mmCIF file of C-alpha atoms in Angstrom:
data_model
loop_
_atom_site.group_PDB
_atom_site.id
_atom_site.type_symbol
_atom_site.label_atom_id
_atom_site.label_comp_id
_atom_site.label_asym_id
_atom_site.label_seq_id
_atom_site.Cartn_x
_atom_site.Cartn_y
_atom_site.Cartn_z
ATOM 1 C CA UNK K 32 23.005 -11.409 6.346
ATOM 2 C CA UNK K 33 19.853 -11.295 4.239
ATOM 3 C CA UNK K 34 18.715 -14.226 2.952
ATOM 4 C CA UNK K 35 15.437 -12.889 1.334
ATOM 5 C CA UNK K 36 12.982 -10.362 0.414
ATOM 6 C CA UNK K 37 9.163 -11.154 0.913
ATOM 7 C CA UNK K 38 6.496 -8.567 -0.531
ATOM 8 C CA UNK K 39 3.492 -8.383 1.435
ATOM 9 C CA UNK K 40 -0.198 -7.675 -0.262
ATOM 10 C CA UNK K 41 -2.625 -9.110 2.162
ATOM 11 C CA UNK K 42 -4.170 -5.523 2.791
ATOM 12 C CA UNK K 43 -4.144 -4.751 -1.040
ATOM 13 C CA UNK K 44 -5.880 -8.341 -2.114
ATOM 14 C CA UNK K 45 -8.704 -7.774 0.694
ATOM 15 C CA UNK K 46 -8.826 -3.844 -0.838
ATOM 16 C CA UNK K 47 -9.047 -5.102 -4.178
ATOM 17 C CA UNK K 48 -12.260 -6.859 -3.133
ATOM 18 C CA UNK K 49 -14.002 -4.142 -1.558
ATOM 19 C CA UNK K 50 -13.159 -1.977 -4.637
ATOM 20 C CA UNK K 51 -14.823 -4.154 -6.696
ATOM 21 C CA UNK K 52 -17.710 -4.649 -4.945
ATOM 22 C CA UNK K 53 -18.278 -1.594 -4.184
ATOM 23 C CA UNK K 54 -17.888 -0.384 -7.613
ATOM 24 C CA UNK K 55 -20.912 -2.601 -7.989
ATOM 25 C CA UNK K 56 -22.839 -1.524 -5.788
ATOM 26 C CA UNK K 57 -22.729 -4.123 -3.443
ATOM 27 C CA UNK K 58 -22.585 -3.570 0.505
ATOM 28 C CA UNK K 59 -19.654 -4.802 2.071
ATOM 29 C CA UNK K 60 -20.396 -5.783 5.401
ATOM 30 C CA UNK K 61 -18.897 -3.676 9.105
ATOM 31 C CA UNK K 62 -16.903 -7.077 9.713
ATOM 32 C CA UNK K 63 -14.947 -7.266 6.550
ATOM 33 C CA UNK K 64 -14.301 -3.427 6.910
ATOM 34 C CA UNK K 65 -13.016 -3.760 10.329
ATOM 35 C CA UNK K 66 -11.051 -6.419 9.714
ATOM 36 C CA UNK K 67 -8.849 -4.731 7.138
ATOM 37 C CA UNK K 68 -8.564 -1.546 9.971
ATOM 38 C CA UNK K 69 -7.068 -4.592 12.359
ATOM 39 C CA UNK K 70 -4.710 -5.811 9.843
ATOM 40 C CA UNK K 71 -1.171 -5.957 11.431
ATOM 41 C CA UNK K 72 -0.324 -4.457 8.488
ATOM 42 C CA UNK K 73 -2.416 -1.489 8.164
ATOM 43 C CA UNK K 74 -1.225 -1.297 11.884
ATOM 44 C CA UNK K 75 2.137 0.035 10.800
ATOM 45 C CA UNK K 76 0.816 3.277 8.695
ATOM 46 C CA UNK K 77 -1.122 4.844 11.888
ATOM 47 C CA UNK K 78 -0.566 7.608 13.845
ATOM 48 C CA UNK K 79 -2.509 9.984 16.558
ATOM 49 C CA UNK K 80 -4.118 11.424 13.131
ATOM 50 C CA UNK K 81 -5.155 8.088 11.225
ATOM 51 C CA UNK K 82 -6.335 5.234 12.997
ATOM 52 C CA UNK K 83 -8.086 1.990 12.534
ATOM 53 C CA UNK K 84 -11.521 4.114 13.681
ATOM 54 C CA UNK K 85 -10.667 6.675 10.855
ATOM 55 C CA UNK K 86 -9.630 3.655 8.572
ATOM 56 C CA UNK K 87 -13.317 2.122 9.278
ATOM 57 C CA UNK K 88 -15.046 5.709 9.059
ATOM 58 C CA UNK K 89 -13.654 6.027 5.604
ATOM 59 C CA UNK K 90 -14.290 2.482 4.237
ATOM 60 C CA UNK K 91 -17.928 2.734 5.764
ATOM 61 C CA UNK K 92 -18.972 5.476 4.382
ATOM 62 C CA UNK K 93 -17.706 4.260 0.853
ATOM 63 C CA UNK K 94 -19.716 0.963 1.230
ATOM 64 C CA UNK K 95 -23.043 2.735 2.280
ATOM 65 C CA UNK K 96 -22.510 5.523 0.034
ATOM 66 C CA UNK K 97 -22.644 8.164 2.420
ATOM 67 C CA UNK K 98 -21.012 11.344 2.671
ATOM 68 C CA UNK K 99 -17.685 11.523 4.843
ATOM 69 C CA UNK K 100 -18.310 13.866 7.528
ATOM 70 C CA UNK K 101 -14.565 14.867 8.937
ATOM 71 C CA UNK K 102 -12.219 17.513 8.809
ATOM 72 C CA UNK K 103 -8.947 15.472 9.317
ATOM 73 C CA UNK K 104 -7.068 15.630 6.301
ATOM 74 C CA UNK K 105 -5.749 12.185 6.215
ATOM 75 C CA UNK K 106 -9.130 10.632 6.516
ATOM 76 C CA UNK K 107 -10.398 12.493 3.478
ATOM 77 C CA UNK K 108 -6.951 12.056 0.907
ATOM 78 C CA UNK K 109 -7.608 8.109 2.918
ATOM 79 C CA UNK K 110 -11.263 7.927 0.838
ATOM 80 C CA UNK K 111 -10.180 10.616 -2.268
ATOM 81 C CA UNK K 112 -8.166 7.138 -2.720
ATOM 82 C CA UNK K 113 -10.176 4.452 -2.682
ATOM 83 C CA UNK K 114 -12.952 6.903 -4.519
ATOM 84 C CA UNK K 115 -9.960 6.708 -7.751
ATOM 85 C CA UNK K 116 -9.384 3.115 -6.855
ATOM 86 C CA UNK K 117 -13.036 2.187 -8.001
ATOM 87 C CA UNK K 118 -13.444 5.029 -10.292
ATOM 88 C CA UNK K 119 -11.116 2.547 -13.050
ATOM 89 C CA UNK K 120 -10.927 -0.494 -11.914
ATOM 90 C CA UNK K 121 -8.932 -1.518 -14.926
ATOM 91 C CA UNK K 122 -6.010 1.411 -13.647
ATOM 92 C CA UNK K 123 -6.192 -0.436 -10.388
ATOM 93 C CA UNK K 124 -5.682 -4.044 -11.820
ATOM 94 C CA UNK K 125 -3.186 -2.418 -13.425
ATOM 95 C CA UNK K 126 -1.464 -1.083 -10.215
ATOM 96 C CA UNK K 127 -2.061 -4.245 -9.066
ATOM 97 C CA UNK K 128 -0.484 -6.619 -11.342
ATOM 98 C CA UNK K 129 2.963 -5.570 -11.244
ATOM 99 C CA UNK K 130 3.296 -5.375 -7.520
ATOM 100 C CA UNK K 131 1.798 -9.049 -7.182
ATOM 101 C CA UNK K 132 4.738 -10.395 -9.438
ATOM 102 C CA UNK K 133 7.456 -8.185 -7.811
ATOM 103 C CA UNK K 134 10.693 -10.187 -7.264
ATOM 104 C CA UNK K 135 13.059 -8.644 -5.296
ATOM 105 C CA UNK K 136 15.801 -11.217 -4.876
ATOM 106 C CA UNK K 137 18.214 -9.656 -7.654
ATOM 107 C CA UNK K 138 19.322 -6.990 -5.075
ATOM 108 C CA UNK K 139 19.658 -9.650 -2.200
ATOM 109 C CA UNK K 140 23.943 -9.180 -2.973
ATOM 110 C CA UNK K 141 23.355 -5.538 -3.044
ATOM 111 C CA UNK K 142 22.217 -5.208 0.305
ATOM 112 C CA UNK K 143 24.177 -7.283 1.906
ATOM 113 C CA UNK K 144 27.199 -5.078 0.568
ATOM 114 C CA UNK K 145 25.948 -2.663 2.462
ATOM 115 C CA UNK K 146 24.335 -4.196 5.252
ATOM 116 C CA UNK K 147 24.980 -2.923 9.101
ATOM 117 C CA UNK K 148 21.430 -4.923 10.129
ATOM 118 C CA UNK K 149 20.931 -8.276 11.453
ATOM 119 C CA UNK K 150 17.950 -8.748 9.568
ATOM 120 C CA UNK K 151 17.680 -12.580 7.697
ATOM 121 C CA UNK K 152 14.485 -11.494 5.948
ATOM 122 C CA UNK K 153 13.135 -8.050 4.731
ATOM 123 C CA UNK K 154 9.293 -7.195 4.315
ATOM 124 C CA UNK K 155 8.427 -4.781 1.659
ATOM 125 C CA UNK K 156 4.618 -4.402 2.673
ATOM 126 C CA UNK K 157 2.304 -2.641 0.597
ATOM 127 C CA UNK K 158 -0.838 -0.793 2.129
ATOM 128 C CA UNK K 159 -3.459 1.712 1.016
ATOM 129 C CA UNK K 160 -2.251 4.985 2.654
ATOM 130 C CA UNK K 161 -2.962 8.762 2.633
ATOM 131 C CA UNK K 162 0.151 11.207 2.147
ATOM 132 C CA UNK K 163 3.010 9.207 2.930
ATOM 133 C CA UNK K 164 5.027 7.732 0.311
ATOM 134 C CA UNK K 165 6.533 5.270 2.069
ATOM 135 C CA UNK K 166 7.740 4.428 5.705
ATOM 136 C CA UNK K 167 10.227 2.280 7.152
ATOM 137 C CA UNK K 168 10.519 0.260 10.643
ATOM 138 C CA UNK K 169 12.456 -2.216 11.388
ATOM 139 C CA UNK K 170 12.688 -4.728 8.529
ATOM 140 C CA UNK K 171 9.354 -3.572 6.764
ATOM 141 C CA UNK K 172 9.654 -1.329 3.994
ATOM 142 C CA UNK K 173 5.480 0.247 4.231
ATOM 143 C CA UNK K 174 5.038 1.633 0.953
ATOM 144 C CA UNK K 175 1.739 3.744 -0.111
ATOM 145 C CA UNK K 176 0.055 1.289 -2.803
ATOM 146 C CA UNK K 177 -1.616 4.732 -4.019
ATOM 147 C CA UNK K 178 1.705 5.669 -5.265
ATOM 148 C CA UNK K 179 2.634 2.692 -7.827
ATOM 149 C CA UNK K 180 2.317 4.162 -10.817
ATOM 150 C CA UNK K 181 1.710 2.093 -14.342
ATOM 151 C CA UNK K 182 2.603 3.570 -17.812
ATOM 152 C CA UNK K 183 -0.610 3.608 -19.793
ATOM 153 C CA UNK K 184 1.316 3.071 -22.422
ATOM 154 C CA UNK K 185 3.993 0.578 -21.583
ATOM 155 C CA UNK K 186 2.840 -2.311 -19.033
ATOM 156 C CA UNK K 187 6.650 -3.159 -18.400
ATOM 157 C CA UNK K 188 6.740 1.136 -17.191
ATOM 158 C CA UNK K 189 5.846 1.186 -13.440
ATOM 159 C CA UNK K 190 7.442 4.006 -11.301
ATOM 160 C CA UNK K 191 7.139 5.234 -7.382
ATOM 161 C CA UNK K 192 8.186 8.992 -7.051
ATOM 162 C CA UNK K 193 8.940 8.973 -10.893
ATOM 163 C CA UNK K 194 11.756 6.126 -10.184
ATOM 164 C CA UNK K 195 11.259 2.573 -11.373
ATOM 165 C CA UNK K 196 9.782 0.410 -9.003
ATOM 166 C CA UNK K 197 12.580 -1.928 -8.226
ATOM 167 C CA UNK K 198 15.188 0.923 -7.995
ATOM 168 C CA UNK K 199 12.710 2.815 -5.947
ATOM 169 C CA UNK K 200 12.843 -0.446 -3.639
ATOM 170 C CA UNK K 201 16.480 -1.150 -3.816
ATOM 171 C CA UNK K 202 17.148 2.578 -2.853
ATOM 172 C CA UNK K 203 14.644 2.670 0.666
ATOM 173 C CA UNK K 204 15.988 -1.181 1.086
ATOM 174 C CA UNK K 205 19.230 0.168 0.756
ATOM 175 C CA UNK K 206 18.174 3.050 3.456
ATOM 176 C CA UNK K 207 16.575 0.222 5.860
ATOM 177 C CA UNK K 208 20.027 -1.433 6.393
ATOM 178 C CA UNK K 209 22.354 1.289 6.636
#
């Protein structure tokens, strides 16, 4: 039975520093960088094709202002990212500030209608990605912090794939423990 849903942002808060700073010019040091490429939970979004080496390639080459020189796709969507992240940093608070204050408790009962898992607690973890939308494995929901989208207009607006955020997670937390 789940007992409760805990949103992860440990990779987004250390992002949302080395967005700033870079914004500003400031050099973010090779130890900071590869820490975030060593986070467990960056860990869960690589493949043969994005790595913690591409992850520190890309981040490195924002921070020292140098041109990326790859061809793998995923590396260069990877930094066409974080380029938008610190292009408006006020867009990115805004991403920001909704996922930081995400409660996911009301669908707790929900789940557990449905549940065929042995899972007590579910992660929804949110990580700066390339393509992906989200991911799931085993009780982590990875979803693609890229995607969260605000309303301009409307701060209470936020939408994944053009769904609300919450019913975007209670659908894929729905899929996790079927």
């Amino acid at each position: 039975m789940i007992k409760r849903i805990k949103v992860k942002l440990d990779v987004i808060e250390n992002m949302l520093y080395f967005w700033q700073a870079t914004s500003e010019k400031e050099k973010v040091g090779e130890a900071y960088i590869n820490d975030i490429s060593q986070y467990d939970d960056m860990k869960l979004v690589y493949d043969s094709e994005f790595t913690d080496e591409e992850v520190r390639t890309v981040l490195s080459a924002i921070s020292n202002v140098e041109l990326l020189n790859t061809t793998n796709k995923k590396s260069r969507k990877f930094w066409n990212n974080n380029m938008w992240m610190m292009e408006d940093l006020e867009y990115t608070n805004m991403m920001v500030s909704p996922v930081k204050v995400l409660n996911l408790d009301s669908i707790v009962d929900e789940l557990n209608e449905n549940n065929n898992s042995d899972y007590e607690e579910l992660e929804v973890v949110f990580v700066p990605w390339n393509h992906e939308v989200y991911k799931i494995e085993d009780d982590k929901l990875i979803v693609n912090f890229f995607r969260v989208k605000p309303d301009l207009f409307d701060e209470s607006k936020v939408t994944i794939e053009d769904m609300d955020i919450k019913d975007f997670m209670k659908e894929k937390l729905i899929e996790m423990v079927k």
